[in-house]
mmCIF file of C-alpha atoms in Angstrom:
data_model
loop_
_atom_site.group_PDB
_atom_site.id
_atom_site.type_symbol
_atom_site.label_atom_id
_atom_site.label_comp_id
_atom_site.label_asym_id
_atom_site.label_seq_id
_atom_site.Cartn_x
_atom_site.Cartn_y
_atom_site.Cartn_z
ATOM 1 C CA MET A 5 0.118 0.263 0.311
ATOM 2 C CA ILE A 6 2.492 2.112 1.130
ATOM 3 C CA GLU A 7 4.263 2.752 -2.283
ATOM 4 C CA ARG A 8 0.798 4.028 -3.662
ATOM 5 C CA VAL A 9 -0.207 7.209 -1.014
ATOM 6 C CA SER A 10 -0.734 9.423 -3.332
ATOM 7 C CA THR A 11 -2.419 12.028 -0.789
ATOM 8 C CA ALA A 12 -3.118 12.515 2.958
ATOM 9 C CA PRO A 13 -5.308 14.867 5.248
ATOM 10 C CA ARG A 14 -4.042 18.024 5.994
ATOM 11 C CA PRO A 15 -3.200 18.444 9.726
ATOM 12 C CA ARG A 16 -5.233 19.982 12.408
ATOM 13 C CA ARG A 17 -4.605 23.563 12.608
ATOM 14 C CA GLY A 18 -2.222 23.354 16.294
ATOM 15 C CA GLN A 19 -1.698 19.560 15.454
ATOM 16 C CA ARG A 20 1.182 18.166 17.783
ATOM 17 C CA LYS A 21 4.107 18.078 14.400
ATOM 18 C CA ASP A 22 4.730 14.682 14.192
ATOM 19 C CA VAL A 23 2.425 12.292 15.781
ATOM 20 C CA ALA A 24 3.175 9.648 13.504
ATOM 21 C CA GLY A 25 7.109 9.854 14.532
ATOM 22 C CA GLU A 26 5.925 9.506 18.681
ATOM 23 C CA PHE A 27 3.277 6.593 17.710
ATOM 24 C CA ILE A 28 6.511 4.593 16.310
ATOM 25 C CA GLU A 29 8.633 5.239 19.055
ATOM 26 C CA ALA A 30 6.180 4.387 21.341
ATOM 27 C CA ILE A 31 5.855 1.429 19.966
ATOM 28 C CA GLY A 32 7.092 -1.412 22.670
ATOM 29 C CA ASP A 33 8.286 -4.390 20.173
ATOM 30 C CA GLU A 34 12.006 -3.021 19.403
ATOM 31 C CA LYS A 35 11.733 -4.622 16.088
ATOM 32 C CA LEU A 36 8.321 -3.657 14.659
ATOM 33 C CA ARG A 37 8.906 -0.374 15.392
ATOM 34 C CA ALA A 38 12.151 -0.761 13.750
ATOM 35 C CA ARG A 39 10.600 -2.062 10.642
ATOM 36 C CA LEU A 40 7.370 0.782 10.594
ATOM 37 C CA ALA A 41 10.037 2.951 10.465
ATOM 38 C CA GLU A 42 12.317 1.714 7.652
ATOM 39 C CA LEU A 43 8.685 1.275 5.583
ATOM 40 C CA LEU A 44 7.618 5.277 6.555
ATOM 41 C CA ARG A 45 11.592 6.297 5.467
ATOM 42 C CA ALA A 46 11.132 9.153 2.798
ATOM 43 C CA ARG A 47 7.396 8.949 2.871
ATOM 44 C CA PRO A 48 6.071 12.388 3.528
ATOM 45 C CA LYS A 49 2.856 11.040 2.471
ATOM 46 C CA GLY A 50 2.824 7.805 4.854
ATOM 47 C CA LEU A 51 3.523 9.677 7.791
ATOM 48 C CA GLN A 52 1.419 12.193 7.316
ATOM 49 C CA LEU A 53 -1.439 9.685 6.052
ATOM 50 C CA ILE A 54 -0.709 7.900 9.655
ATOM 51 C CA SER A 55 -1.168 11.104 11.187
ATOM 52 C CA ALA A 56 -4.375 12.125 9.927
ATOM 53 C CA ILE A 57 -5.462 8.572 10.908
ATOM 54 C CA LEU A 58 -4.479 9.127 14.519
ATOM 55 C CA ASP A 59 -5.149 12.368 15.132
ATOM 56 C CA TYR A 60 -8.769 12.519 13.508
ATOM 57 C CA SER A 61 -10.349 9.114 13.760
ATOM 58 C CA PRO A 62 -10.066 7.914 18.096
ATOM 59 C CA PHE A 63 -11.774 4.709 17.072
ATOM 60 C CA LEU A 64 -8.704 3.385 14.665
ATOM 61 C CA SER A 65 -6.482 5.345 16.704
ATOM 62 C CA ARG A 66 -7.264 2.647 19.842
ATOM 63 C CA ILE A 67 -6.612 -0.217 16.826
ATOM 64 C CA ALA A 68 -3.563 1.132 15.873
ATOM 65 C CA GLY A 69 -1.946 1.870 19.374
ATOM 66 C CA THR A 70 -3.629 -1.081 21.045
ATOM 67 C CA HIS A 71 -2.139 -3.546 17.562
ATOM 68 C CA PRO A 72 0.461 -1.875 15.617
ATOM 69 C CA GLU A 73 1.196 -4.467 13.928
ATOM 70 C CA TRP A 74 -2.377 -4.253 12.162
ATOM 71 C CA LEU A 75 -1.357 -1.399 11.137
ATOM 72 C CA PHE A 76 2.426 -2.365 9.367
ATOM 73 C CA GLU A 77 0.469 -5.395 7.675
ATOM 74 C CA ALA A 78 -2.009 -2.572 5.897
ATOM 75 C CA LEU A 79 0.879 -0.589 4.702
ATOM 76 C CA ALA A 80 2.926 -3.697 3.217
ATOM 77 C CA GLU A 81 0.611 -4.935 1.513
ATOM 78 C CA VAL A 82 -1.611 -4.748 -1.258
ATOM 79 C CA PRO A 83 -4.484 -3.520 -0.018
ATOM 80 C CA GLU A 84 -6.915 -5.680 -2.407
ATOM 81 C CA LEU A 85 -4.465 -8.970 -1.489
ATOM 82 C CA HIS A 86 -4.882 -7.633 2.235
ATOM 83 C CA LEU A 87 -8.460 -7.431 2.386
ATOM 84 C CA ALA A 88 -9.283 -10.797 0.849
ATOM 85 C CA ARG A 89 -6.512 -12.791 3.498
ATOM 86 C CA LEU A 90 -8.425 -10.218 6.606
ATOM 87 C CA ILE A 91 -12.004 -12.188 4.837
ATOM 88 C CA ASP A 92 -10.536 -15.798 4.249
ATOM 89 C CA GLU A 93 -8.593 -15.601 8.367
ATOM 90 C CA MET A 94 -11.667 -14.776 9.586
ATOM 91 C CA SER A 95 -13.781 -17.006 7.818
ATOM 92 C CA ARG A 96 -11.223 -19.824 9.150
ATOM 93 C CA ALA A 97 -11.734 -18.582 12.482
ATOM 94 C CA ALA A 98 -15.689 -18.469 12.620
ATOM 95 C CA ALA A 99 -16.102 -21.941 10.584
ATOM 96 C CA SER A 100 -14.098 -23.829 13.306
ATOM 97 C CA ALA A 101 -15.740 -21.523 16.311
ATOM 98 C CA GLU A 102 -17.910 -23.932 18.447
ATOM 99 C CA ASP A 103 -19.764 -21.323 20.974
ATOM 100 C CA ASP A 104 -20.311 -17.357 20.776
ATOM 101 C CA LEU A 105 -17.641 -17.228 22.748
ATOM 102 C CA THR A 106 -14.895 -17.880 19.589
ATOM 103 C CA ILE A 107 -16.822 -16.708 17.156
ATOM 104 C CA MET A 108 -18.108 -12.956 18.251
ATOM 105 C CA PRO A 109 -14.390 -12.395 18.477
ATOM 106 C CA ALA A 110 -13.471 -13.431 15.624
ATOM 107 C CA LEU A 111 -15.330 -11.731 13.753
ATOM 108 C CA ARG A 112 -14.948 -8.052 15.780
ATOM 109 C CA HIS A 113 -11.042 -8.045 15.313
ATOM 110 C CA ALA A 114 -11.453 -8.904 11.499
ATOM 111 C CA ARG A 115 -14.164 -5.442 11.341
ATOM 112 C CA ARG A 116 -11.320 -3.675 13.332
ATOM 113 C CA ARG A 117 -8.468 -4.775 10.972
ATOM 114 C CA VAL A 118 -10.939 -4.215 7.698
ATOM 115 C CA ALA A 119 -12.121 -0.457 9.202
ATOM 116 C CA LEU A 120 -8.490 0.414 9.248
ATOM 117 C CA LEU A 121 -7.311 -0.722 5.735
ATOM 118 C CA VAL A 122 -10.205 0.715 4.305
ATOM 119 C CA ALA A 123 -9.863 4.044 5.659
ATOM 120 C CA LEU A 124 -6.017 3.626 4.685
ATOM 121 C CA ALA A 125 -7.044 2.816 0.867
ATOM 122 C CA ASP A 126 -9.464 5.830 0.948
ATOM 123 C CA LEU A 127 -7.904 8.593 2.966
ATOM 124 C CA GLY A 128 -4.552 7.610 1.627
ATOM 125 C CA GLY A 129 -6.239 8.022 -2.448
ATOM 126 C CA LEU A 130 -5.831 4.543 -3.408
ATOM 127 C CA TRP A 131 -9.242 3.672 -4.113
ATOM 128 C CA ALA A 132 -12.349 5.643 -5.097
ATOM 129 C CA LEU A 133 -15.281 5.919 -3.622
ATOM 130 C CA HIS A 134 -17.056 2.970 -5.285
ATOM 131 C CA GLU A 135 -14.411 0.967 -3.707
ATOM 132 C CA VAL A 136 -14.543 1.706 -0.265
ATOM 133 C CA THR A 137 -18.485 0.490 -0.359
ATOM 134 C CA GLU A 138 -17.247 -2.624 -2.148
ATOM 135 C CA ALA A 139 -14.976 -3.537 0.116
ATOM 136 C CA LEU A 140 -17.080 -2.427 2.996
ATOM 137 C CA THR A 141 -20.211 -4.691 1.460
ATOM 138 C CA ARG A 142 -17.907 -7.584 0.669
ATOM 139 C CA PHE A 143 -17.197 -7.584 4.872
ATOM 140 C CA ALA A 144 -20.461 -7.044 5.575
ATOM 141 C CA ASP A 145 -21.226 -9.952 3.578
ATOM 142 C CA ALA A 146 -18.894 -12.834 4.412
ATOM 143 C CA ALA A 147 -19.420 -11.696 8.287
ATOM 144 C CA VAL A 148 -22.974 -12.252 7.901
ATOM 145 C CA ALA A 149 -23.432 -15.566 6.046
ATOM 146 C CA LEU A 150 -20.525 -16.680 8.399
ATOM 147 C CA ALA A 151 -22.690 -16.238 11.400
ATOM 148 C CA THR A 152 -25.439 -17.645 9.831
ATOM 149 C CA GLU A 153 -23.366 -20.245 9.462
ATOM 150 C CA PHE A 154 -22.149 -20.852 12.826
ATOM 151 C CA VAL A 155 -26.223 -20.082 13.816
ATOM 152 C CA LEU A 156 -27.186 -22.619 12.161
ATOM 153 C CA ARG A 157 -24.696 -25.184 13.043
ATOM 154 C CA ASP A 158 -24.855 -24.972 16.097
ATOM 155 C CA ALA A 159 -28.631 -25.692 15.471
ATOM 156 C CA HIS A 160 -27.431 -28.204 13.737
ATOM 157 C CA ARG A 161 -25.179 -29.296 16.734
ATOM 158 C CA ALA A 162 -27.585 -28.950 19.031
ATOM 159 C CA GLY A 163 -30.664 -31.673 17.712
ATOM 160 C CA ARG A 164 -32.663 -28.801 16.829
ATOM 161 C CA LEU A 165 -32.190 -27.970 12.893
ATOM 162 C CA PHE A 166 -31.282 -30.872 10.266
ATOM 163 C CA VAL A 167 -28.885 -29.374 7.721
ATOM 164 C CA PRO A 168 -27.921 -31.483 4.193
ATOM 165 C CA ASP A 169 -24.644 -30.714 4.529
ATOM 166 C CA PRO A 170 -23.001 -28.695 8.423
ATOM 167 C CA LYS A 171 -19.868 -27.852 6.275
ATOM 168 C CA ASN A 172 -22.768 -25.763 4.124
ATOM 169 C CA PRO A 173 -24.686 -25.496 6.642
ATOM 170 C CA GLY A 174 -26.417 -22.859 4.642
ATOM 171 C CA LYS A 175 -27.851 -24.368 1.649
ATOM 172 C CA ASP A 176 -31.072 -26.477 1.833
ATOM 173 C CA SER A 177 -31.073 -24.943 5.157
ATOM 174 C CA ARG A 178 -34.484 -23.644 4.069
ATOM 175 C CA PHE A 179 -32.803 -19.895 5.689
ATOM 176 C CA VAL A 180 -32.798 -16.840 3.894
ATOM 177 C CA LEU A 181 -31.451 -13.322 4.418
ATOM 178 C CA ILE A 182 -31.875 -10.779 1.742
ATOM 179 C CA ALA A 183 -29.993 -7.503 2.210
ATOM 180 C CA MET A 184 -32.150 -4.889 1.972
ATOM 181 C CA GLY A 185 -31.350 -0.686 1.464
ATOM 182 C CA LYS A 186 -27.465 0.193 0.906
ATOM 183 C CA HIS A 187 -26.462 -3.558 1.968
ATOM 184 C CA GLY A 188 -28.421 -4.966 -0.717
ATOM 185 C CA ALA A 189 -26.922 -2.148 -3.121
ATOM 186 C CA ARG A 190 -23.329 -3.054 -2.364
ATOM 187 C CA GLU A 191 -23.001 0.519 -0.882
ATOM 188 C CA LEU A 192 -22.500 0.082 2.514
ATOM 189 C CA ASN A 193 -20.755 2.913 3.250
ATOM 190 C CA TYR A 194 -18.823 3.919 7.545
ATOM 191 C CA SER A 195 -21.078 4.595 9.614
ATOM 192 C CA SER A 196 -23.830 2.123 8.057
ATOM 193 C CA ASP A 197 -25.928 -0.539 9.832
ATOM 194 C CA ILE A 198 -27.412 -2.962 7.392
ATOM 195 C CA ASP A 199 -30.820 -3.523 6.631
ATOM 196 C CA LEU A 200 -32.200 -7.345 6.020
ATOM 197 C CA ILE A 201 -35.020 -9.432 5.946
ATOM 198 C CA ALA A 202 -35.058 -13.183 7.629
ATOM 199 C CA LEU A 203 -37.189 -15.576 6.120
ATOM 200 C CA HIS A 204 -37.654 -19.466 6.266
ATOM 201 C CA ASP A 205 -39.725 -22.406 4.892
ATOM 202 C CA PRO A 206 -41.787 -23.873 7.618
ATOM 203 C CA VAL A 207 -42.782 -26.509 6.169
ATOM 204 C CA GLY A 208 -39.521 -27.414 3.960
ATOM 205 C CA ALA A 209 -36.935 -26.963 6.832
ATOM 206 C CA HIS A 210 -36.130 -30.546 8.643
ATOM 207 C CA VAL A 211 -36.862 -29.064 12.497
ATOM 208 C CA ALA A 212 -36.667 -31.593 15.673
ATOM 209 C CA SER A 213 -40.252 -33.388 16.422
ATOM 210 C CA GLY A 214 -41.969 -31.253 18.760
ATOM 211 C CA THR A 215 -40.052 -28.413 17.848
ATOM 212 C CA GLU A 216 -42.399 -24.948 15.897
ATOM 213 C CA PRO A 217 -40.807 -24.094 13.681
ATOM 214 C CA ASP A 218 -41.541 -20.670 13.210
ATOM 215 C CA ALA A 219 -40.173 -20.268 16.430
ATOM 216 C CA LEU A 220 -37.306 -21.725 15.805
ATOM 217 C CA PHE A 221 -35.984 -20.036 13.018
ATOM 218 C CA ALA A 222 -37.555 -16.664 15.132
ATOM 219 C CA ARG A 223 -34.595 -17.403 18.065
ATOM 220 C CA LEU A 224 -31.826 -18.581 15.100
ATOM 221 C CA THR A 225 -32.759 -14.641 13.658
ATOM 222 C CA GLN A 226 -32.370 -13.459 17.158
ATOM 223 C CA ARG A 227 -28.907 -14.684 17.808
ATOM 224 C CA LEU A 228 -27.886 -13.993 14.632
ATOM 225 C CA VAL A 229 -28.430 -10.577 15.386
ATOM 226 C CA ARG A 230 -26.755 -10.325 19.157
ATOM 227 C CA LEU A 231 -23.926 -12.433 17.242
ATOM 228 C CA LEU A 232 -23.082 -9.110 15.129
ATOM 229 C CA GLN A 233 -24.538 -5.855 17.206
ATOM 230 C CA SER A 234 -23.811 -7.226 20.831
ATOM 231 C CA ARG A 235 -21.054 -4.879 22.002
ATOM 232 C CA THR A 236 -18.048 -6.544 23.933
ATOM 233 C CA ASP A 237 -14.823 -5.405 24.976
ATOM 234 C CA ASP A 238 -14.005 -6.197 21.272
ATOM 235 C CA ASP A 239 -16.768 -3.696 19.645
ATOM 236 C CA TYR A 240 -19.585 -4.429 17.352
ATOM 237 C CA VAL A 241 -19.413 -5.806 13.903
ATOM 238 C CA LEU A 242 -22.014 -4.313 12.260
ATOM 239 C CA ARG A 243 -25.611 -2.574 13.546
ATOM 240 C CA VAL A 244 -28.379 -4.641 12.138
ATOM 241 C CA ASP A 245 -31.675 -2.870 11.364
ATOM 242 C CA LEU A 246 -34.696 -6.153 10.700
ATOM 243 C CA ARG A 247 -37.210 -3.450 10.585
ATOM 244 C CA LEU A 248 -38.340 -3.639 6.361
ATOM 245 C CA ARG A 249 -39.775 -7.209 6.506
ATOM 246 C CA PRO A 250 -43.826 -7.479 6.152
ATOM 247 C CA ASP A 251 -44.931 -5.223 8.617
ATOM 248 C CA PRO A 252 -43.334 -5.397 11.166
ATOM 249 C CA SER A 253 -44.786 -4.460 14.114
ATOM 250 C CA SER A 254 -46.436 -7.499 14.403
ATOM 251 C CA THR A 255 -44.723 -10.280 12.326
ATOM 252 C CA PRO A 256 -41.508 -12.340 13.680
ATOM 253 C CA PRO A 257 -37.584 -11.694 13.381
ATOM 254 C CA SER A 258 -38.244 -14.437 9.905
ATOM 255 C CA VAL A 259 -40.913 -14.366 8.496
ATOM 256 C CA PRO A 260 -42.123 -16.971 6.167
ATOM 257 C CA LEU A 261 -41.714 -17.192 3.545
ATOM 258 C CA ALA A 262 -45.770 -17.963 2.394
ATOM 259 C CA ALA A 263 -46.244 -14.486 4.468
ATOM 260 C CA ALA A 264 -43.354 -12.535 3.107
#
């Protein structure tokens, strides 16, 4: 990324002279500190970009301060490849998660890393607006899919729902999510929530004997939302709005297909 940085926000009036330099000097890992300093040597636009990120955004400043290695990797790698790697790592971590306490950090760590990467590529002039919104939407697609697969897989393990292929639990599960609004249009911005409509087929779904399909899919949808938007020490992944479903005041979180 660093070789492609062509611009950076101007410093705020009264800003400290060397925000990036002070940040680098404060890194405790001597090897990482030296590598980051070398990466930025003779690259004033890169230093200005880091200073802007640290000075203008408390959220990104906390991320970089807690994980300076994430900042280094984002600057050192090709951003398009870095985004793909982050999503792939999130996918593998989520696929092996066995409970909420393992999948929630995996999704949240990826979200913070993607936020840092996208902001650097955006403010550094590497990506146009449509590339920024596509990257944010691509991450949202992956996070929603992984959280959905997790709740379906967990319901299968618990014997409440049978899915034909536990490695691909969404296939033939009779559960559908539709992205609406900016998410559906692939125009998510930094502060967007995501609008989802959840639908299920109570007749075609293979639920456990004695289990009411509508109630089961309502609980699965509520759990999916909690996985994504509950705030933890690692923040949240995405804010979810289910109110675009038909008659949201009187329908369950997941609507039977016949009623949609």
